[in-house]
Structures are given as C-alpha cells and as structure tokens.
Amino acid sequence: QQQVKQSPQSLIVQKGGISIINCAYENTAFDYFPWYQQFPGKGPALLIAIRPDVSEKKEGRFTISFNKSAKQFSLHIMDSQPGDSATYFCAAPSGAGSYQLTFGKGTKLSVIP
Amino acid sequence: DTGVSQDPRHKITKRGQNVTFRCDPISEHNRLYWYRQTLGQGPEFLTYFQNEAQLEKSRLLSDRFSAERPKGSFSTLEIQRTEQGDSAMYLCASSKTGREQPQHFGDGTRLSIL
C-alpha cells in the first residue's frame, strides 16, 4: 500500500512570500502525482499534477518540483495571497494499475496580510 | 460542466440507523469513486466504479457499507447499523477513463452519528 508523507502539517506565510509543501512517496512505479486544494466545507479541488518524467511543472503561481531519485515532490506557491489560505493535499496512485489515490495528511496554509 | 453533486450535504442520525447518500457525477465521466475524510486527515479511498461495475474496494469498506451504480450514472452509498466511528465526510469523485485523468470531487456529505 502506497504511503505518502506530507510536511509540514501547518504553514504560516506572509502575503507575497513563498509557500513550500513537501511530499515523499515509496513506490517508484507510480506515474501521476496530483495536488489538491481544499477550503473548509468544500471538496478537494485539483490544483496541478505532474508525471515523474517531468522535473518541474508550472501553472501560474503554482509550481510542482519532482525529484524522482529522492522519491519526493513539492508544491511551491509564489507570491502567496490570503485567498490561498486552505488545506493542500498531495496524492499518488495507491498501487500499480490502481486508480485509487492515497492522500497525504494535508498542510493547512495560512497567508497573513 | 455542472460538477459532481452530492446529496444530502449534511446527515445527522442516531447510532444503529441506516443512511444512504447519493452522488451524481459529471455526465461524461465513466469512473466514480467514493472516499471518506475525517477531521484533519486526507481523503481515504473506499471504492470505485467503472460504469456500473464496482472494480476496487478498500478494506475500510466493511460489510455494513454497500455502494451501487446501477445504470452507470449516479451512485449510492449505504451504511447500515451506523456506528460512532462512521462520523466523517463522505466524498464522491468522478473522472474519465485513463490513469492521468483528474478526479473531480463533490463537496461531500457530512455524516454525524448521535
């Protein structure tokens, strides 16, 4: 069973700063790593995803960096805004051929003005 | 694209009662997933359907839980003889076929057991 270890558990960043959330996974067979953003009372919303054959993917202020040899990937939020305050989850497929996702425990981001 | 719809949004029931939740996926999505999320945790996979066929079930899905997707469209998740530990947010997601097709989540049904 895939384990996804996410850190930190909570993060406070000043407006305009860079938020960095890290995830580590175990099984190198996996081929898709999405990040989700969740606001209170809402379901998770897909933010950005990466394949392991790509070292970096950028969409607006959000960038995923992928280190295949270290089995780690991270989310960077540039120019963090108060509206980015939410819980962020990394995820990975739970097994070869599986379509279920295993999620990290989440990082609660607070961006203060 | 109207998004994934779940009903009800909140359900309060007494321990021992049966509850049923409904999920309407995005119309062109043939995959449908159920997850459970407890406070401070990430979603945990319960089961998924490819059209009407239930293809994967988690060990979390005890025999008190049953899910159906009779016509490959909407799905229901039933919990029989509810227990305190069943209190959670039940999330439904849907996707197109393909490993990298993103799973789109609904806003969930929050179940509270008295």
PDB file of C-alpha atoms in Angstrom:
ATOM      1  CA  GLN A   1       0.000   0.000   0.000  1.00  0.00           C
ATOM      2  CA  GLN A   2       1.376   3.359  -1.032  1.00  0.00           C
ATOM      3  CA  GLN A   3       2.312   5.767   1.743  1.00  0.00           C
ATOM      4  CA  VAL A   4       2.505   9.463   1.068  1.00  0.00           C
ATOM      5  CA  LYS A   5       4.233  11.521   3.748  1.00  0.00           C
ATOM      6  CA  GLN A   6       3.433  15.223   3.659  1.00  0.00           C
ATOM      7  CA  SER A   7       5.066  18.065   5.569  1.00  0.00           C
ATOM      8  CA  PRO A   8       4.687  20.470   7.229  1.00  0.00           C
ATOM      9  CA  GLN A   9       1.332  19.898   8.922  1.00  0.00           C
ATOM     10  CA  SER A  10       0.717  23.642   9.058  1.00  0.00           C
ATOM     11  CA  LEU A  11       2.360  26.658   7.498  1.00  0.00           C
ATOM     12  CA  ILE A  12       2.071  30.388   8.080  1.00  0.00           C
ATOM     13  CA  VAL A  13       3.378  32.666   5.340  1.00  0.00           C
ATOM     14  CA  GLN A  14       3.224  36.387   4.909  1.00  0.00           C
ATOM     15  CA  LYS A  15       1.460  37.826   1.898  1.00  0.00           C
ATOM     16  CA  GLY A  16       3.822  37.895  -1.055  1.00  0.00           C
ATOM     17  CA  GLY A  17       6.004  35.126   0.353  1.00  0.00           C
ATOM     18  CA  ILE A  18       6.704  31.646  -0.991  1.00  0.00           C
ATOM     19  CA  SER A  19       4.817  28.663   0.460  1.00  0.00           C
ATOM     20  CA  ILE A  20       6.562  25.295   0.150  1.00  0.00           C
ATOM     21  CA  ILE A  21       4.916  21.959   0.899  1.00  0.00           C
ATOM     22  CA  ASN A  22       6.771  18.668   0.573  1.00  0.00           C
ATOM     23  CA  CYS A  23       5.684  15.099  -0.071  1.00  0.00           C
ATOM     24  CA  ALA A  24       7.567  11.812  -0.162  1.00  0.00           C
ATOM     25  CA  TYR A  25       6.324   8.532  -1.619  1.00  0.00           C
ATOM     26  CA  GLU A  26       7.528   4.967  -1.543  1.00  0.00           C
ATOM     27  CA  ASN A  27       6.805   3.127  -4.756  1.00  0.00           C
ATOM     28  CA  THR A  28       8.666   4.179  -7.872  1.00  0.00           C
ATOM     29  CA  ALA A  29       6.119   2.548 -10.194  1.00  0.00           C
ATOM     30  CA  PHE A  30       3.699   5.435  -9.914  1.00  0.00           C
ATOM     31  CA  ASP A  31       3.058   7.728 -12.780  1.00  0.00           C
ATOM     32  CA  TYR A  32       0.818  10.548 -11.669  1.00  0.00           C
ATOM     33  CA  PHE A  33       1.073  12.911  -8.717  1.00  0.00           C
ATOM     34  CA  PRO A  34      -1.744  15.429  -8.233  1.00  0.00           C
ATOM     35  CA  TRP A  35      -2.074  18.213  -5.700  1.00  0.00           C
ATOM     36  CA  TYR A  36      -5.454  19.202  -4.334  1.00  0.00           C
ATOM     37  CA  GLN A  37      -6.635  22.374  -2.580  1.00  0.00           C
ATOM     38  CA  GLN A  38      -9.483  22.200  -0.097  1.00  0.00           C
ATOM     39  CA  PHE A  39     -11.380  25.057   1.506  1.00  0.00           C
ATOM     40  CA  PRO A  40     -13.486  24.490   4.654  1.00  0.00           C
ATOM     41  CA  GLY A  41     -16.813  22.843   3.855  1.00  0.00           C
ATOM     42  CA  LYS A  42     -15.783  22.071   0.283  1.00  0.00           C
ATOM     43  CA  GLY A  43     -14.445  19.038  -1.511  1.00  0.00           C
ATOM     44  CA  PRO A  44     -10.828  18.885  -2.704  1.00  0.00           C
ATOM     45  CA  ALA A  45     -10.201  20.658  -5.993  1.00  0.00           C
ATOM     46  CA  LEU A  46      -7.411  19.610  -8.350  1.00  0.00           C
ATOM     47  CA  LEU A  47      -4.721  22.280  -8.388  1.00  0.00           C
ATOM     48  CA  ILE A  48      -1.909  20.856 -10.514  1.00  0.00           C
ATOM     49  CA  ALA A  49      -0.478  17.437 -11.344  1.00  0.00           C
ATOM     50  CA  ILE A  50       2.848  16.082 -12.562  1.00  0.00           C
ATOM     51  CA  ARG A  51       4.252  12.978 -14.205  1.00  0.00           C
ATOM     52  CA  PRO A  52       7.563  11.572 -12.903  1.00  0.00           C
ATOM     53  CA  ASP A  53       9.273  12.051 -16.277  1.00  0.00           C
ATOM     54  CA  VAL A  54       9.000  15.821 -15.790  1.00  0.00           C
ATOM     55  CA  SER A  55      11.159  17.578 -13.192  1.00  0.00           C
ATOM     56  CA  GLU A  56       9.040  20.705 -12.911  1.00  0.00           C
ATOM     57  CA  LYS A  57       5.619  21.949 -13.929  1.00  0.00           C
ATOM     58  CA  LYS A  58       4.358  25.479 -13.523  1.00  0.00           C
ATOM     59  CA  GLU A  59       0.833  26.843 -13.708  1.00  0.00           C
ATOM     60  CA  GLY A  60       0.544  30.483 -12.787  1.00  0.00           C
ATOM     61  CA  ARG A  61       1.846  30.986  -9.261  1.00  0.00           C
ATOM     62  CA  PHE A  62       1.872  27.237  -8.560  1.00  0.00           C
ATOM     63  CA  THR A  63       4.890  25.051  -9.355  1.00  0.00           C
ATOM     64  CA  ILE A  64       5.482  21.360  -8.721  1.00  0.00           C
ATOM     65  CA  SER A  65       9.085  20.211  -8.458  1.00  0.00           C
ATOM     66  CA  PHE A  66       9.732  16.494  -8.788  1.00  0.00           C
ATOM     67  CA  ASN A  67      12.839  14.619  -7.630  1.00  0.00           C
ATOM     68  CA  LYS A  68      12.483  11.064  -8.885  1.00  0.00           C
ATOM     69  CA  SER A  69      15.714   9.739  -7.351  1.00  0.00           C
ATOM     70  CA  ALA A  70      14.721  11.020  -3.908  1.00  0.00           C
ATOM     71  CA  LYS A  71      11.073   9.993  -4.412  1.00  0.00           C
ATOM     72  CA  GLN A  72       9.965  13.448  -3.373  1.00  0.00           C
ATOM     73  CA  PHE A  73       7.840  16.171  -4.884  1.00  0.00           C
ATOM     74  CA  SER A  74       6.956  19.600  -3.637  1.00  0.00           C
ATOM     75  CA  LEU A  75       4.464  22.377  -4.239  1.00  0.00           C
ATOM     76  CA  HIS A  76       5.661  25.968  -4.370  1.00  0.00           C
ATOM     77  CA  ILE A  77       3.180  28.821  -4.202  1.00  0.00           C
ATOM     78  CA  MET A  78       4.813  32.037  -5.325  1.00  0.00           C
ATOM     79  CA  ASP A  79       3.545  35.459  -4.221  1.00  0.00           C
ATOM     80  CA  SER A  80       1.229  33.795  -1.701  1.00  0.00           C
ATOM     81  CA  GLN A  81      -2.102  35.579  -1.191  1.00  0.00           C
ATOM     82  CA  PRO A  82      -4.658  35.441   1.657  1.00  0.00           C
ATOM     83  CA  GLY A  83      -7.025  33.712  -0.773  1.00  0.00           C
ATOM     84  CA  ASP A  84      -4.547  30.825  -0.948  1.00  0.00           C
ATOM     85  CA  SER A  85      -5.291  30.027   2.715  1.00  0.00           C
ATOM     86  CA  ALA A  86      -6.584  26.449   2.532  1.00  0.00           C
ATOM     87  CA  THR A  87      -5.524  22.876   3.172  1.00  0.00           C
ATOM     88  CA  TYR A  88      -3.338  21.317   0.497  1.00  0.00           C
ATOM     89  CA  PHE A  89      -3.052  17.597  -0.159  1.00  0.00           C
ATOM     90  CA  CYS A  90      -0.572  15.702  -2.266  1.00  0.00           C
ATOM     91  CA  ALA A  91      -1.640  12.321  -3.613  1.00  0.00           C
ATOM     92  CA  ALA A  92      -0.310   9.347  -5.507  1.00  0.00           C
ATOM     93  CA  PRO A  93      -1.809   6.209  -7.031  1.00  0.00           C
ATOM     94  CA  SER A  94      -2.133   3.506  -4.390  1.00  0.00           C
ATOM     95  CA  GLY A  95      -0.610   0.692  -6.419  1.00  0.00           C
ATOM     96  CA  ALA A  96       0.488  -0.388  -9.856  1.00  0.00           C
ATOM     97  CA  GLY A  97      -2.584  -0.494 -12.053  1.00  0.00           C
ATOM     98  CA  SER A  98      -4.720   1.074  -9.331  1.00  0.00           C
ATOM     99  CA  TYR A  99      -6.882   4.113  -9.881  1.00  0.00           C
ATOM    100  CA  GLN A 100      -7.429   4.903  -6.248  1.00  0.00           C
ATOM    101  CA  LEU A 101      -5.444   7.780  -4.809  1.00  0.00           C
ATOM    102  CA  THR A 102      -3.620   7.760  -1.485  1.00  0.00           C
ATOM    103  CA  PHE A 103      -3.549  11.232   0.016  1.00  0.00           C
ATOM    104  CA  GLY A 104      -1.096  12.856   2.388  1.00  0.00           C
ATOM    105  CA  LYS A 105      -2.432  14.116   5.701  1.00  0.00           C
ATOM    106  CA  GLY A 106      -2.602  17.669   4.418  1.00  0.00           C
ATOM    107  CA  THR A 107      -0.939  21.010   5.076  1.00  0.00           C
ATOM    108  CA  LYS A 108      -3.005  23.859   6.444  1.00  0.00           C
ATOM    109  CA  LEU A 109      -1.698  27.048   4.873  1.00  0.00           C
ATOM    110  CA  SER A 110      -2.449  30.435   6.387  1.00  0.00           C
ATOM    111  CA  VAL A 111      -1.333  33.507   4.446  1.00  0.00           C
ATOM    112  CA  ILE A 112      -1.333  36.582   6.660  1.00  0.00           C
ATOM    113  CA  PRO A 113      -1.559  40.143   5.297  1.00  0.00           C
TER     114      PRO A 113
ATOM    115  CA  ASP B   1     -19.927  21.016 -16.809  1.00  0.00           C
ATOM    116  CA  THR B   2     -22.091  21.125 -13.690  1.00  0.00           C
ATOM    117  CA  GLY B   3     -19.626  19.369 -11.395  1.00  0.00           C
ATOM    118  CA  VAL B   4     -20.089  16.423  -9.065  1.00  0.00           C
ATOM    119  CA  SER B   5     -23.247  16.730  -6.989  1.00  0.00           C
ATOM    120  CA  GLN B   6     -23.800  15.037  -3.635  1.00  0.00           C
ATOM    121  CA  ASP B   7     -26.971  14.785  -1.601  1.00  0.00           C
ATOM    122  CA  PRO B   8     -27.623  15.393   1.217  1.00  0.00           C
ATOM    123  CA  ARG B   9     -24.918  17.827   2.297  1.00  0.00           C
ATOM    124  CA  HIS B  10     -25.441  17.005   5.946  1.00  0.00           C
ATOM    125  CA  LYS B  11     -26.955  13.979   7.662  1.00  0.00           C
ATOM    126  CA  ILE B  12     -27.496  13.574  11.389  1.00  0.00           C
ATOM    127  CA  THR B  13     -28.700  10.217  12.580  1.00  0.00           C
ATOM    128  CA  LYS B  14     -28.794   8.047  15.655  1.00  0.00           C
ATOM    129  CA  ARG B  15     -26.422   5.157  16.137  1.00  0.00           C
ATOM    130  CA  GLY B  16     -27.819   1.975  14.648  1.00  0.00           C
ATOM    131  CA  GLN B  17     -29.817   3.656  11.894  1.00  0.00           C
ATOM    132  CA  ASN B  18     -29.214   3.129   8.179  1.00  0.00           C
ATOM    133  CA  VAL B  19     -28.223   6.033   5.936  1.00  0.00           C
ATOM    134  CA  THR B  20     -27.940   6.414   2.172  1.00  0.00           C
ATOM    135  CA  PHE B  21     -26.031   9.046   0.235  1.00  0.00           C
ATOM    136  CA  ARG B  22     -26.317   9.893  -3.444  1.00  0.00           C
ATOM    137  CA  CYS B  23     -23.689  11.075  -5.902  1.00  0.00           C
ATOM    138  CA  ASP B  24     -24.297  12.425  -9.397  1.00  0.00           C
ATOM    139  CA  PRO B  25     -21.020  12.509 -11.337  1.00  0.00           C
ATOM    140  CA  ILE B  26     -20.040  14.772 -14.194  1.00  0.00           C
ATOM    141  CA  SER B  27     -22.115  13.493 -17.093  1.00  0.00           C
ATOM    142  CA  GLU B  28     -19.379  12.254 -19.435  1.00  0.00           C
ATOM    143  CA  HIS B  29     -17.334  10.613 -16.664  1.00  0.00           C
ATOM    144  CA  ASN B  30     -17.497   6.827 -16.567  1.00  0.00           C
ATOM    145  CA  ARG B  31     -15.430   6.396 -13.404  1.00  0.00           C
ATOM    146  CA  LEU B  32     -16.897   7.148  -9.993  1.00  0.00           C
ATOM    147  CA  TYR B  33     -15.076   6.993  -6.660  1.00  0.00           C
ATOM    148  CA  TRP B  34     -16.110   7.145  -3.008  1.00  0.00           C
ATOM    149  CA  TYR B  35     -13.739   8.446  -0.338  1.00  0.00           C
ATOM    150  CA  ARG B  36     -14.109   9.134   3.366  1.00  0.00           C
ATOM    151  CA  GLN B  37     -12.459  12.068   5.104  1.00  0.00           C
ATOM    152  CA  THR B  38     -12.194  12.571   8.850  1.00  0.00           C
ATOM    153  CA  LEU B  39     -11.175  15.804  10.538  1.00  0.00           C
ATOM    154  CA  GLY B  40      -7.556  16.706   9.962  1.00  0.00           C
ATOM    155  CA  GLN B  41      -6.931  13.849   7.556  1.00  0.00           C
ATOM    156  CA  GLY B  42      -6.742  13.406   3.814  1.00  0.00           C
ATOM    157  CA  PRO B  43      -9.474  11.546   1.939  1.00  0.00           C
ATOM    158  CA  GLU B  44      -9.305   7.739   2.236  1.00  0.00           C
ATOM    159  CA  PHE B  45     -10.395   5.585  -0.674  1.00  0.00           C
ATOM    160  CA  LEU B  46     -13.463   3.388  -0.186  1.00  0.00           C
ATOM    161  CA  THR B  47     -14.446   2.052  -3.611  1.00  0.00           C
ATOM    162  CA  TYR B  48     -14.674   2.870  -7.307  1.00  0.00           C
ATOM    163  CA  PHE B  49     -16.826   2.043 -10.309  1.00  0.00           C
ATOM    164  CA  GLN B  50     -16.069   1.797 -13.990  1.00  0.00           C
ATOM    165  CA  ASN B  51     -19.518   2.403 -15.462  1.00  0.00           C
ATOM    166  CA  GLU B  52     -21.774   0.085 -13.404  1.00  0.00           C
ATOM    167  CA  ALA B  53     -19.028  -2.357 -12.375  1.00  0.00           C
ATOM    168  CA  GLN B  54     -17.519  -1.999  -8.903  1.00  0.00           C
ATOM    169  CA  LEU B  55     -13.824  -2.706  -9.533  1.00  0.00           C
ATOM    170  CA  GLU B  56     -11.972  -1.894  -6.318  1.00  0.00           C
ATOM    171  CA  LYS B  57     -12.964  -1.942  -2.673  1.00  0.00           C
ATOM    172  CA  SER B  58     -10.895  -0.819   0.276  1.00  0.00           C
ATOM    173  CA  ARG B  59     -10.529  -2.786   3.494  1.00  0.00           C
ATOM    174  CA  LEU B  60     -12.226   0.250   5.065  1.00  0.00           C
ATOM    175  CA  LEU B  61     -15.447  -0.805   3.334  1.00  0.00           C
ATOM    176  CA  SER B  62     -16.827  -3.166   5.961  1.00  0.00           C
ATOM    177  CA  ASP B  63     -19.830  -5.386   5.305  1.00  0.00           C
ATOM    178  CA  ARG B  64     -22.059  -2.623   6.720  1.00  0.00           C
ATOM    179  CA  PHE B  65     -21.186  -0.487   3.692  1.00  0.00           C
ATOM    180  CA  SER B  66     -22.581  -1.064   0.227  1.00  0.00           C
ATOM    181  CA  ALA B  67     -22.254   1.011  -2.899  1.00  0.00           C
ATOM    182  CA  GLU B  68     -24.125   0.756  -6.162  1.00  0.00           C
ATOM    183  CA  ARG B  69     -24.107   2.415  -9.545  1.00  0.00           C
ATOM    184  CA  PRO B  70     -26.977   0.594 -11.242  1.00  0.00           C
ATOM    185  CA  LYS B  71     -27.050   2.290 -14.627  1.00  0.00           C
ATOM    186  CA  GLY B  72     -23.535   3.640 -14.740  1.00  0.00           C
ATOM    187  CA  SER B  73     -24.724   7.128 -13.908  1.00  0.00           C
ATOM    188  CA  PHE B  74     -25.488   8.164 -10.315  1.00  0.00           C
ATOM    189  CA  SER B  75     -24.243   6.129  -7.358  1.00  0.00           C
ATOM    190  CA  THR B  76     -25.487   5.458  -3.845  1.00  0.00           C
ATOM    191  CA  LEU B  77     -23.505   4.613  -0.731  1.00  0.00           C
ATOM    192  CA  GLU B  78     -25.439   2.955   2.087  1.00  0.00           C
ATOM    193  CA  ILE B  79     -24.226   2.453   5.628  1.00  0.00           C
ATOM    194  CA  GLN B  80     -26.222   0.004   7.712  1.00  0.00           C
ATOM    195  CA  ARG B  81     -26.319  -0.036  11.519  1.00  0.00           C
ATOM    196  CA  THR B  82     -24.294   3.152  11.797  1.00  0.00           C
ATOM    197  CA  GLU B  83     -21.631   3.422  14.484  1.00  0.00           C
ATOM    198  CA  GLN B  84     -19.962   6.453  16.107  1.00  0.00           C
ATOM    199  CA  GLY B  85     -16.828   5.790  14.072  1.00  0.00           C
ATOM    200  CA  ASP B  86     -18.762   6.300  10.847  1.00  0.00           C
ATOM    201  CA  SER B  87     -18.941  10.040  11.525  1.00  0.00           C
ATOM    202  CA  ALA B  88     -16.999  11.619   8.671  1.00  0.00           C
ATOM    203  CA  MET B  89     -17.275  13.490   5.401  1.00  0.00           C
ATOM    204  CA  TYR B  90     -18.145  11.142   2.548  1.00  0.00           C
ATOM    205  CA  LEU B  91     -16.748  12.411  -0.732  1.00  0.00           C
ATOM    206  CA  CYS B  92     -17.609  11.336  -4.235  1.00  0.00           C
ATOM    207  CA  ALA B  93     -15.353  11.948  -7.218  1.00  0.00           C
ATOM    208  CA  SER B  94     -15.591  11.175 -10.909  1.00  0.00           C
ATOM    209  CA  SER B  95     -13.210  11.038 -13.831  1.00  0.00           C
ATOM    210  CA  LYS B  96     -12.884   9.970 -17.428  1.00  0.00           C
ATOM    211  CA  THR B  97     -11.090   6.729 -18.249  1.00  0.00           C
ATOM    212  CA  GLY B  98      -7.298   6.924 -18.107  1.00  0.00           C
ATOM    213  CA  ARG B  99      -4.736   6.900 -15.334  1.00  0.00           C
ATOM    214  CA  GLU B 100      -3.920  10.572 -15.587  1.00  0.00           C
ATOM    215  CA  GLN B 101      -7.485  11.746 -15.847  1.00  0.00           C
ATOM    216  CA  PRO B 102      -8.069  14.016 -12.849  1.00  0.00           C
ATOM    217  CA  GLN B 103     -10.591  13.032 -10.226  1.00  0.00           C
ATOM    218  CA  HIS B 104     -13.116  15.808  -9.656  1.00  0.00           C
ATOM    219  CA  PHE B 105     -14.644  15.851  -6.194  1.00  0.00           C
ATOM    220  CA  GLY B 106     -18.046  16.909  -4.954  1.00  0.00           C
ATOM    221  CA  ASP B 107     -18.480  18.884  -1.750  1.00  0.00           C
ATOM    222  CA  GLY B 108     -19.328  15.769   0.225  1.00  0.00           C
ATOM    223  CA  THR B 109     -21.962  14.581   2.669  1.00  0.00           C
ATOM    224  CA  ARG B 110     -21.100  15.221   6.296  1.00  0.00           C
ATOM    225  CA  LEU B 111     -22.426  12.398   8.485  1.00  0.00           C
ATOM    226  CA  SER B 112     -22.839  12.907  12.218  1.00  0.00           C
ATOM    227  CA  ILE B 113     -23.809   9.971  14.428  1.00  0.00           C
ATOM    228  CA  LEU B 114     -25.506  10.849  17.704  1.00  0.00           C
TER     229      LEU B 114
END
